[in-house]
PDB file of C-alpha atoms and ligand atoms in Angstrom:
ATOM      1  CA  MET A 223      -8.361   7.753 129.815  1.00 39.00           C
ATOM      2  CA  SER A 224     -10.497   7.237 132.750  1.00 41.00           C
ATOM      3  CA  ASN A 225     -12.738  10.509 133.036  1.00 41.00           C
ATOM      4  CA  SER A 226     -13.791  10.979 136.681  1.00 42.00           C
ATOM      5  CA  ASN A 227     -16.367  13.741 136.222  1.00 49.00           C
ATOM      6  CA  ASN A 228     -19.644  12.741 137.657  1.00 50.00           C
ATOM      7  CA  ALA A 229     -21.294  12.480 134.342  1.00 50.00           C
ATOM      8  CA  GLU A 230     -19.492   9.454 133.133  1.00 56.00           C
ATOM      9  CA  ALA A 231     -20.271   7.796 136.412  1.00 69.00           C
ATOM     10  CA  ILE A 232     -23.859   7.455 135.323  1.00 78.00           C
ATOM     11  CA  ASP A 233     -24.860   3.720 134.676  1.00 86.00           C
ATOM     12  CA  LEU A 234     -26.007   3.275 131.183  1.00 89.00           C
ATOM     13  CA  ALA A 235     -27.552  -0.218 132.104  1.00 91.00           C
ATOM     14  CA  ALA A 236     -29.556   1.574 134.797  1.00 93.00           C
ATOM     15  CA  LEU A 237     -30.799   4.394 132.342  1.00 92.00           C
ATOM     16  CA  GLN A 238     -31.793   1.629 129.913  1.00 92.00           C
ATOM     17  CA  ARG A 239     -33.773  -0.007 132.690  1.00 93.00           C
ATOM     18  CA  LYS A 240     -35.421   3.375 133.050  1.00 92.00           C
ATOM     19  CA  ASP A 241     -34.110   3.507 136.544  1.00 93.00           C
ATOM     20  CA  LYS A 242     -35.380   6.713 138.163  1.00 93.00           C
ATOM     21  CA  ARG A 243     -32.339   7.353 140.364  1.00 92.00           C
ATOM     22  CA  ALA A 244     -30.071   7.167 137.215  1.00 93.00           C
ATOM     23  CA  PHE A 245     -32.324   9.472 135.359  1.00 94.00           C
ATOM     24  CA  ALA A 246     -32.311  11.879 138.254  1.00 94.00           C
ATOM     25  CA  GLN A 247     -28.513  11.694 138.176  1.00 94.00           C
ATOM     26  CA  LEU A 248     -28.427  12.470 134.420  1.00 95.00           C
ATOM     27  CA  VAL A 249     -30.829  15.421 135.162  1.00 95.00           C
ATOM     28  CA  ALA A 250     -28.627  16.721 137.791  1.00 94.00           C
ATOM     29  CA  ALA A 251     -25.349  16.448 135.675  1.00 95.00           C
ATOM     30  CA  TYR A 252     -26.698  17.837 132.447  1.00 96.00           C
ATOM     31  CA  SER A 253     -29.671  19.847 132.849  1.00 96.00           C
ATOM     32  CA  ASP A 254     -27.803  23.175 133.410  1.00 95.00           C
ATOM     33  CA  LYS A 255     -25.672  22.542 130.324  1.00 96.00           C
ATOM     34  CA  ILE A 256     -28.433  21.586 127.924  1.00 97.00           C
ATOM     35  CA  TYR A 257     -30.577  24.595 129.161  1.00 97.00           C
ATOM     36  CA  ARG A 258     -27.622  26.995 128.593  1.00 96.00           C
ATOM     37  CA  LEU A 259     -26.974  25.354 125.095  1.00 97.00           C
ATOM     38  CA  GLY A 260     -30.855  26.047 124.293  1.00 97.00           C
ATOM     39  CA  LEU A 261     -30.821  29.559 125.617  1.00 95.00           C
ATOM     40  CA  LYS A 262     -27.564  30.217 123.566  1.00 95.00           C
ATOM     41  CA  MET A 263     -28.852  28.629 120.471  1.00 96.00           C
ATOM     42  CA  LEU A 264     -32.334  30.435 120.635  1.00 94.00           C
ATOM     43  CA  ALA A 265     -31.925  33.368 122.845  1.00 92.00           C
ATOM     44  CA  ASN A 266     -35.268  32.791 124.235  1.00 93.00           C
ATOM     45  CA  GLU A 267     -36.009  31.361 127.769  1.00 95.00           C
ATOM     46  CA  GLN A 268     -39.338  29.596 126.721  1.00 96.00           C
ATOM     47  CA  ASP A 269     -37.545  28.090 123.673  1.00 96.00           C
ATOM     48  CA  ALA A 270     -34.612  26.805 125.979  1.00 97.00           C
ATOM     49  CA  GLU A 271     -37.072  25.192 128.447  1.00 98.00           C
ATOM     50  CA  ASP A 272     -38.586  23.356 125.308  1.00 97.00           C
ATOM     51  CA  VAL A 273     -35.305  22.216 124.213  1.00 98.00           C
ATOM     52  CA  LEU A 274     -34.485  21.025 127.732  1.00 98.00           C
ATOM     53  CA  GLN A 275     -37.733  19.183 128.156  1.00 98.00           C
ATOM     54  CA  GLU A 276     -37.686  17.585 124.641  1.00 97.00           C
ATOM     55  CA  THR A 277     -34.042  16.421 125.055  1.00 98.00           C
ATOM     56  CA  PHE A 278     -34.502  14.820 128.269  1.00 97.00           C
ATOM     57  CA  LEU A 279     -37.941  13.218 127.236  1.00 97.00           C
ATOM     58  CA  LYS A 280     -36.393  11.901 124.077  1.00 96.00           C
ATOM     59  CA  ALA A 281     -33.555  10.654 125.918  1.00 96.00           C
ATOM     60  CA  TYR A 282     -35.811   8.892 128.441  1.00 95.00           C
ATOM     61  CA  HIS A 283     -38.006   7.181 125.747  1.00 94.00           C
ATOM     62  CA  HIS A 284     -35.087   6.397 123.530  1.00 95.00           C
ATOM     63  CA  ILE A 285     -32.241   5.426 125.657  1.00 94.00           C
ATOM     64  CA  GLU A 286     -32.662   1.888 124.712  1.00 91.00           C
ATOM     65  CA  THR A 287     -31.683   2.598 121.072  1.00 91.00           C
ATOM     66  CA  PHE A 288     -28.434   4.312 122.339  1.00 91.00           C
ATOM     67  CA  GLU A 289     -25.723   1.810 121.573  1.00 87.00           C
ATOM     68  CA  GLY A 290     -23.006   3.384 123.784  1.00 86.00           C
ATOM     69  CA  ARG A 291     -20.545   4.015 121.041  1.00 86.00           C
ATOM     70  CA  SER A 292     -20.142   7.598 122.259  1.00 88.00           C
ATOM     71  CA  LYS A 293     -20.529   9.025 125.716  1.00 91.00           C
ATOM     72  CA  VAL A 294     -24.113   9.552 126.917  1.00 93.00           C
ATOM     73  CA  SER A 295     -23.333  13.402 127.120  1.00 94.00           C
ATOM     74  CA  THR A 296     -22.414  13.397 123.516  1.00 95.00           C
ATOM     75  CA  TRP A 297     -25.791  11.699 122.630  1.00 95.00           C
ATOM     76  CA  LEU A 298     -27.596  14.063 124.852  1.00 96.00           C
ATOM     77  CA  TYR A 299     -26.023  17.199 123.322  1.00 97.00           C
ATOM     78  CA  ARG A 300     -26.762  15.936 119.788  1.00 97.00           C
ATOM     79  CA  ILE A 301     -30.603  15.547 120.689  1.00 97.00           C
ATOM     80  CA  ALA A 302     -30.446  19.026 122.189  1.00 98.00           C
ATOM     81  CA  VAL A 303     -28.492  20.556 119.101  1.00 97.00           C
ATOM     82  CA  ASN A 304     -31.160  18.959 116.814  1.00 96.00           C
ATOM     83  CA  GLU A 305     -34.080  20.200 118.896  1.00 96.00           C
ATOM     84  CA  SER A 306     -32.632  23.543 118.613  1.00 96.00           C
ATOM     85  CA  LEU A 307     -32.153  23.553 115.128  1.00 94.00           C
ATOM     86  CA  MET A 308     -35.751  22.364 114.694  1.00 93.00           C
ATOM     87  CA  LEU A 309     -37.033  25.150 116.756  1.00 93.00           C
ATOM     88  CA  ILE A 310     -34.945  27.743 114.998  1.00 90.00           C
ATOM     89  CA  ARG A 311     -36.385  26.582 111.632  1.00 87.00           C
ATOM     90  CA  LYS A 312     -39.933  26.889 113.191  1.00 86.00           C
ATOM     91  CA  ARG A 313     -39.349  30.306 114.699  1.00 80.00           C
ATOM     92  CA  LYS A 314     -37.213  32.072 112.000  1.00 68.00           C
ATOM     93  CA  PRO A 315     -37.944  30.462 108.492  1.00 60.00           C
ATOM     94  CA  THR A 316     -36.132  33.436 106.693  1.00 57.00           C
ATOM     95  CA  HIS A 317     -33.211  33.811 109.144  1.00 50.00           C
ATOM     96  CA  VAL A 318     -30.227  35.423 107.584  1.00 50.00           C
ATOM     97  CA  ASN A 319     -26.829  35.337 109.109  1.00 49.00           C
ATOM     98  CA  LEU A 320     -25.343  38.976 108.778  1.00 44.00           C
ATOM     99  CA  ALA A 321     -22.180  38.526 110.565  1.00 43.00           C
ATOM    100  CA  ASP A 322     -20.830  35.827 107.878  1.00 44.00           C
ATOM    101  CA  GLY A 323     -19.737  38.998 106.189  1.00 41.00           C
ATOM    102  CA  ILE A 324     -16.287  38.697 107.264  1.00 48.00           C
ATOM    103  CA  GLU A 325     -15.773  35.442 105.352  1.00 50.00           C
ATOM    104  CA  THR A 326     -14.371  35.633 102.009  1.00 51.00           C
ATOM    105  CA  VAL A 327     -15.892  33.652  99.093  1.00 47.00           C
ATOM    106  CA  GLU A 328     -13.529  30.985  99.774  1.00 52.00           C
ATOM    107  CA  GLY A 329     -14.830  30.550 103.252  1.00 58.00           C
ATOM    108  CA  GLU A 330     -11.629  32.194 104.730  1.00 65.00           C
ATOM    109  CA  VAL A 331     -11.985  34.567 107.648  1.00 71.00           C
ATOM    110  CA  ILE A 332      -9.959  37.475 107.714  1.00 80.00           C
ATOM    111  CA  PRO A 333      -9.423  39.893 110.737  1.00 86.00           C
ATOM    112  CA  LYS A 334     -10.595  43.382 109.940  1.00 84.00           C
ATOM    113  CA  GLN A 335      -9.857  45.387 112.847  1.00 88.00           C
ATOM    114  CA  ILE A 336      -6.723  45.336 114.543  1.00 89.00           C
ATOM    115  CA  VAL A 337      -6.982  47.339 117.845  1.00 92.00           C
ATOM    116  CA  ASP A 338      -5.424  45.984 121.055  1.00 93.00           C
ATOM    117  CA  TRP A 339      -8.152  46.278 123.593  1.00 95.00           C
ATOM    118  CA  CYS A 340      -6.825  43.628 126.006  1.00 91.00           C
ATOM    119  CA  CYS A 341      -5.161  46.462 128.187  1.00 89.00           C
ATOM    120  CA  LEU A 342      -8.655  47.911 129.115  1.00 93.00           C
ATOM    121  CA  PRO A 343      -9.450  47.649 132.758  1.00 92.00           C
ATOM    122  CA  GLU A 344     -11.150  44.388 133.833  1.00 90.00           C
ATOM    123  CA  GLN A 345     -14.344  46.096 134.950  1.00 91.00           C
ATOM    124  CA  GLU A 346     -14.616  47.645 131.496  1.00 92.00           C
ATOM    125  CA  LEU A 347     -14.021  44.237 129.845  1.00 93.00           C
ATOM    126  CA  MET A 348     -16.491  42.483 131.944  1.00 91.00           C
ATOM    127  CA  SER A 349     -19.290  44.748 131.870  1.00 92.00           C
ATOM    128  CA  LYS A 350     -22.848  44.086 131.342  1.00 92.00           C
ATOM    129  CA  GLU A 351     -22.615  45.801 127.960  1.00 94.00           C
ATOM    130  CA  THR A 352     -19.785  43.572 127.071  1.00 94.00           C
ATOM    131  CA  TYR A 353     -21.939  40.341 127.812  1.00 93.00           C
ATOM    132  CA  ARG A 354     -24.808  42.022 125.712  1.00 94.00           C
ATOM    133  CA  ILE A 355     -22.350  42.379 122.724  1.00 95.00           C
ATOM    134  CA  ILE A 356     -21.137  38.792 123.044  1.00 95.00           C
ATOM    135  CA  ASN A 357     -24.729  37.559 123.179  1.00 94.00           C
ATOM    136  CA  LYS A 358     -25.578  39.582 120.266  1.00 95.00           C
ATOM    137  CA  GLY A 359     -22.570  38.132 118.458  1.00 96.00           C
ATOM    138  CA  ILE A 360     -23.309  34.571 119.371  1.00 96.00           C
ATOM    139  CA  GLN A 361     -26.840  35.069 117.703  1.00 94.00           C
ATOM    140  CA  SER A 362     -25.496  36.622 114.655  1.00 93.00           C
ATOM    141  CA  LEU A 363     -23.315  33.407 113.918  1.00 94.00           C
ATOM    142  CA  SER A 364     -24.648  30.989 111.481  1.00 92.00           C
ATOM    143  CA  ASP A 365     -26.489  27.997 113.230  1.00 94.00           C
ATOM    144  CA  ALA A 366     -23.697  25.844 112.328  1.00 94.00           C
ATOM    145  CA  ASN A 367     -20.905  27.902 113.520  1.00 95.00           C
ATOM    146  CA  ARG A 368     -22.838  28.889 116.647  1.00 96.00           C
ATOM    147  CA  ALA A 369     -23.447  25.348 117.715  1.00 97.00           C
ATOM    148  CA  ALA A 370     -19.609  24.517 117.044  1.00 97.00           C
ATOM    149  CA  PHE A 371     -18.604  27.471 119.290  1.00 97.00           C
ATOM    150  CA  LEU A 372     -21.026  26.661 122.217  1.00 97.00           C
ATOM    151  CA  LEU A 373     -20.036  23.042 122.242  1.00 98.00           C
ATOM    152  CA  ARG A 374     -16.357  23.854 122.346  1.00 97.00           C
ATOM    153  CA  ASP A 375     -15.961  27.002 123.912  1.00 96.00           C
ATOM    154  CA  ILE A 376     -18.899  27.114 126.376  1.00 95.00           C
ATOM    155  CA  GLU A 377     -19.498  23.495 127.165  1.00 95.00           C
ATOM    156  CA  GLY A 378     -15.918  22.758 126.947  1.00 95.00           C
ATOM    157  CA  LEU A 379     -16.293  19.571 124.865  1.00 96.00           C
ATOM    158  CA  SER A 380     -13.220  18.269 122.958  1.00 95.00           C
ATOM    159  CA  THR A 381     -12.852  18.840 119.258  1.00 95.00           C
ATOM    160  CA  ARG A 382     -13.479  15.124 118.726  1.00 95.00           C
ATOM    161  CA  GLU A 383     -16.727  15.202 121.033  1.00 96.00           C
ATOM    162  CA  ALA A 384     -17.991  18.431 119.415  1.00 97.00           C
ATOM    163  CA  ALA A 385     -17.527  16.951 116.016  1.00 97.00           C
ATOM    164  CA  GLU A 386     -19.409  13.754 117.067  1.00 96.00           C
ATOM    165  CA  VAL A 387     -22.224  15.591 118.412  1.00 97.00           C
ATOM    166  CA  LEU A 388     -22.674  17.617 115.194  1.00 96.00           C
ATOM    167  CA  GLN A 389     -21.596  14.669 113.072  1.00 95.00           C
ATOM    168  CA  ILE A 390     -19.208  16.397 111.039  1.00 95.00           C
ATOM    169  CA  SER A 391     -15.397  15.916 110.476  1.00 96.00           C
ATOM    170  CA  GLU A 392     -13.024  17.410 113.118  1.00 95.00           C
ATOM    171  CA  SER A 393     -11.408  19.503 110.496  1.00 93.00           C
ATOM    172  CA  ALA A 394     -14.987  20.936 109.502  1.00 94.00           C
ATOM    173  CA  LEU A 395     -15.481  21.537 113.229  1.00 96.00           C
ATOM    174  CA  LYS A 396     -12.331  23.439 113.403  1.00 94.00           C
ATOM    175  CA  ILE A 397     -13.251  25.712 110.530  1.00 93.00           C
ATOM    176  CA  ARG A 398     -16.657  26.414 112.078  1.00 94.00           C
ATOM    177  CA  LEU A 399     -15.057  27.242 115.549  1.00 96.00           C
ATOM    178  CA  MET A 400     -12.373  29.680 113.829  1.00 94.00           C
ATOM    179  CA  ARG A 401     -15.171  31.553 111.960  1.00 93.00           C
ATOM    180  CA  ALA A 402     -17.233  31.729 115.285  1.00 96.00           C
ATOM    181  CA  ARG A 403     -14.322  32.954 117.289  1.00 96.00           C
ATOM    182  CA  LEU A 404     -13.083  35.266 114.737  1.00 94.00           C
ATOM    183  CA  THR A 405     -16.561  36.679 114.245  1.00 94.00           C
ATOM    184  CA  LEU A 406     -16.823  37.267 118.116  1.00 96.00           C
ATOM    185  CA  ARG A 407     -13.562  38.883 118.346  1.00 96.00           C
ATOM    186  CA  GLU A 408     -14.424  41.176 115.373  1.00 94.00           C
ATOM    187  CA  ALA A 409     -17.862  42.324 117.251  1.00 95.00           C
ATOM    188  CA  LEU A 410     -15.928  42.891 120.618  1.00 96.00           C
ATOM    189  CA  THR A 411     -13.109  44.807 118.830  1.00 95.00           C
ATOM    190  CA  GLU A 412     -15.608  47.209 117.128  1.00 94.00           C
ATOM    191  CA  TYR A 413     -17.094  47.748 120.654  1.00 95.00           C
ATOM    192  CA  PHE A 414     -13.982  48.089 122.701  1.00 95.00           C
ATOM    193  CA  ALA A 415     -12.297  50.216 120.024  1.00 91.00           C
ATOM    194  CA  GLY A 416     -14.632  52.990 120.695  1.00 88.00           C
ATOM    195  CA  LYS A 417     -13.318  52.877 124.273  1.00 88.00           C
ATOM    196  CA  ILE A 418      -9.710  53.405 123.329  1.00 84.00           C
ATOM    197  CA  PRO A 419      -9.147  57.013 122.231  1.00 73.00           C
ATOM    198  CA  GLY A 420      -7.336  57.491 119.059  1.00 64.00           C
ATOM    199  CA  THR A 421      -7.137  53.976 117.972  1.00 55.00           C
ATOM    200  CA  ALA A 422      -9.747  53.507 115.437  1.00 48.00           C
ATOM    201  CA  ARG A 423      -8.479  52.734 112.140  1.00 47.00           C
TER     202      ARG A 423
ATOM    203  CA  MET B 206       7.002  19.129 106.446  1.00 38.00           C
ATOM    204  CA  ASN B 207       4.630  22.005 106.666  1.00 37.00           C
ATOM    205  CA  LYS B 208       7.321  24.754 107.162  1.00 36.00           C
ATOM    206  CA  HIS B 209       6.320  26.886 104.337  1.00 39.00           C
ATOM    207  CA  LEU B 210       2.723  27.102 105.678  1.00 40.00           C
ATOM    208  CA  LEU B 211       3.596  29.297 108.645  1.00 48.00           C
ATOM    209  CA  SER B 212       4.868  32.166 106.750  1.00 55.00           C
ATOM    210  CA  GLY B 213       2.902  35.447 106.229  1.00 82.00           C
ATOM    211  CA  CYS B 214       0.094  36.724 108.330  1.00 88.00           C
ATOM    212  CA  GLN B 215      -2.720  34.783 106.708  1.00 84.00           C
ATOM    213  CA  GLU B 216      -1.042  31.555 107.382  1.00 85.00           C
ATOM    214  CA  ILE B 217      -0.553  32.586 111.048  1.00 89.00           C
ATOM    215  CA  ILE B 218      -4.319  33.449 111.295  1.00 88.00           C
ATOM    216  CA  LYS B 219      -5.233  29.960 109.911  1.00 87.00           C
ATOM    217  CA  HIS B 220      -3.200  28.292 112.651  1.00 91.00           C
ATOM    218  CA  ILE B 221      -3.930  30.714 115.354  1.00 93.00           C
ATOM    219  CA  ASN B 222      -6.922  28.711 116.759  1.00 92.00           C
ATOM    220  CA  ALA B 223      -4.815  25.435 116.610  1.00 93.00           C
ATOM    221  CA  TYR B 224      -2.237  27.201 118.660  1.00 95.00           C
ATOM    222  CA  ILE B 225      -4.863  28.483 121.254  1.00 95.00           C
ATOM    223  CA  ASP B 226      -6.081  24.893 121.476  1.00 94.00           C
ATOM    224  CA  GLY B 227      -2.736  23.547 122.015  1.00 92.00           C
ATOM    225  CA  GLU B 228      -3.131  21.489 118.702  1.00 92.00           C
ATOM    226  CA  LEU B 229       0.110  22.611 117.047  1.00 94.00           C
ATOM    227  CA  ASP B 230       3.395  20.523 117.137  1.00 95.00           C
ATOM    228  CA  SER B 231       6.420  22.029 118.768  1.00 95.00           C
ATOM    229  CA  SER B 232       8.040  23.045 115.664  1.00 95.00           C
ATOM    230  CA  GLN B 233       4.881  24.706 114.493  1.00 93.00           C
ATOM    231  CA  CYS B 234       4.471  26.399 117.788  1.00 95.00           C
ATOM    232  CA  ALA B 235       7.843  27.753 117.567  1.00 95.00           C
ATOM    233  CA  GLN B 236       7.416  29.174 114.053  1.00 93.00           C
ATOM    234  CA  LEU B 237       4.240  30.720 115.072  1.00 94.00           C
ATOM    235  CA  GLU B 238       5.560  32.165 118.336  1.00 95.00           C
ATOM    236  CA  ALA B 239       8.498  33.576 116.137  1.00 94.00           C
ATOM    237  CA  HIS B 240       6.292  35.321 113.798  1.00 94.00           C
ATOM    238  CA  ILE B 241       3.795  36.544 116.640  1.00 94.00           C
ATOM    239  CA  ASP B 242       6.890  37.978 118.585  1.00 94.00           C
ATOM    240  CA  ALA B 243       7.884  40.160 115.470  1.00 93.00           C
ATOM    241  CA  CYS B 244       4.530  41.096 113.923  1.00 93.00           C
ATOM    242  CA  THR B 245       2.350  43.350 116.100  1.00 91.00           C
ATOM    243  CA  ASP B 246      -0.819  42.919 113.982  1.00 91.00           C
ATOM    244  CA  CYS B 247      -0.765  39.099 114.472  1.00 93.00           C
ATOM    245  CA  GLN B 248       0.093  39.549 118.226  1.00 94.00           C
ATOM    246  CA  ILE B 249      -3.038  41.817 118.604  1.00 94.00           C
ATOM    247  CA  VAL B 250      -5.317  39.191 116.809  1.00 94.00           C
ATOM    248  CA  PHE B 251      -3.890  36.471 118.954  1.00 96.00           C
ATOM    249  CA  ASN B 252      -4.312  38.443 122.268  1.00 96.00           C
ATOM    250  CA  THR B 253      -7.761  39.682 121.561  1.00 96.00           C
ATOM    251  CA  LEU B 254      -8.911  36.482 120.027  1.00 96.00           C
ATOM    252  CA  LYS B 255      -7.751  34.630 123.419  1.00 96.00           C
ATOM    253  CA  LYS B 256      -9.528  37.246 125.387  1.00 96.00           C
ATOM    254  CA  THR B 257     -12.632  36.999 123.389  1.00 96.00           C
ATOM    255  CA  ILE B 258     -12.785  33.331 124.260  1.00 96.00           C
ATOM    256  CA  GLN B 259     -12.323  34.084 127.789  1.00 95.00           C
ATOM    257  CA  LEU B 260     -14.878  36.828 128.067  1.00 95.00           C
ATOM    258  CA  CYS B 261     -17.486  34.498 126.469  1.00 94.00           C
ATOM    259  CA  GLN B 262     -16.480  31.855 128.922  1.00 92.00           C
ATOM    260  CA  GLY B 263     -17.038  34.419 131.834  1.00 88.00           C
ATOM    261  CA  ASP B 264     -20.537  35.087 130.502  1.00 77.00           C
ATOM    262  CA  ARG B 265     -21.307  31.354 130.637  1.00 77.00           C
ATOM    263  CA  GLU B 266     -21.117  31.616 134.486  1.00 74.00           C
ATOM    264  CA  GLN B 267     -24.008  33.906 134.499  1.00 76.00           C
ATOM    265  CA  ILE B 268     -26.493  31.522 133.141  1.00 82.00           C
ATOM    266  CA  SER B 269     -28.131  28.924 135.461  1.00 86.00           C
ATOM    267  CA  LEU B 270     -31.219  26.837 135.342  1.00 93.00           C
ATOM    268  CA  PRO B 271     -34.242  28.446 137.159  1.00 95.00           C
ATOM    269  CA  PRO B 272     -35.457  26.273 139.902  1.00 95.00           C
ATOM    270  CA  GLU B 273     -38.944  26.280 138.463  1.00 96.00           C
ATOM    271  CA  VAL B 274     -37.829  25.082 135.026  1.00 97.00           C
ATOM    272  CA  ARG B 275     -35.841  22.303 136.691  1.00 96.00           C
ATOM    273  CA  GLN B 276     -38.991  21.318 138.654  1.00 95.00           C
ATOM    274  CA  ARG B 277     -40.956  21.183 135.651  1.00 96.00           C
ATOM    275  CA  LEU B 278     -38.612  19.003 133.854  1.00 96.00           C
ATOM    276  CA  LEU B 279     -38.415  16.668 136.928  1.00 96.00           C
ATOM    277  CA  ASP B 280     -42.167  16.458 136.962  1.00 95.00           C
ATOM    278  CA  SER B 281     -42.362  15.723 133.179  1.00 94.00           C
ATOM    279  CA  LEU B 282     -40.087  12.953 133.566  1.00 94.00           C
ATOM    280  CA  GLY B 283     -41.906  11.543 136.632  1.00 93.00           C
ATOM    281  CA  LEU B 284     -38.889  12.305 138.938  1.00 91.00           C
ATOM    282  CA  GLY B 285     -40.644  15.017 140.903  1.00 81.00           C
ATOM    283  CA  ASP B 286     -40.214  13.770 144.334  1.00 66.00           C
ATOM    284  CA  GLU B 287     -37.135  11.556 144.055  1.00 48.00           C
ATOM    285  CA  ASN B 288     -34.436  14.191 143.412  1.00 44.00           C
ATOM    286  CA  ASP B 289     -33.189  15.734 146.521  1.00 49.00           C
ATOM    287  CA  ASP B 290     -29.852  16.369 144.975  1.00 48.00           C
ATOM    288  CA  LYS B 291     -28.303  19.770 145.649  1.00 46.00           C
ATOM    289  CA  ASP B 292     -29.362  22.285 143.031  1.00 47.00           C
ATOM    290  CA  ALA B 293     -26.586  23.959 141.037  1.00 44.00           C
ATOM    291  CA  GLN B 294     -27.484  27.153 142.505  1.00 40.00           C
TER     292      GLN B 294
HETATM  293 ZN1   ZN C 570       1.637  38.582 111.037  1.00 86.54          ZN
END
């Protein structure tokens, strides 16, 4: 059960004493991740910096209210997700999620395009344009599905941790993750299908 | 127990994430693998889904915190002079 990554070596008691070294350690361990989460949630560097700043300032000012029932990282991610959602609401009050179109009314996701693009050469798969499509796809997800996907697949949290961050059940987390992954697969398939002659269908 | 669940492509798709994440038990795994071996469409969905996740994770490595952003964070936390830790980049 012991988790030996640098993050959990952080001393909660020291943080709660507002010990500067402990906070510097927390920043060193998580500032990249929180910034990346903000950037992927909002697709804007200034917003990502705001999320980063607010997350650590709130953590600093409220660490004494943290009860230690989850990991410090889970708590940090939760602050960061909430900050991101708040900024999104401020920035895009009429935000519409177009890519949810592949969900049926029952909320099931059905793969539409069946094209095997895995055989494309690596340099084609990992091109700048691919990453542009991926980021566009991530932005097209609903906020809820995007957060689930970023925490699980990009930040590498476990299902349980990600569910804890979002304060939803593990089964709800899995459903969001599935919708997100299938939506991104659909976006990439649409893009790559054009590169495989004669496979469009 | 849930044997009937893994018949038909729709059911396979429902379980494909759990399979990718290693959350199926061994009998469910075996059923899913048997279906995927015999069904080209599900095989393609599985392969492209796995590849999609891989590509997204590859994109992750391209983002790092700009040093000036890190510095502004340290300054606002009053940690500006204390942190000589190695930067991520
Ligand atoms: Zn099938």
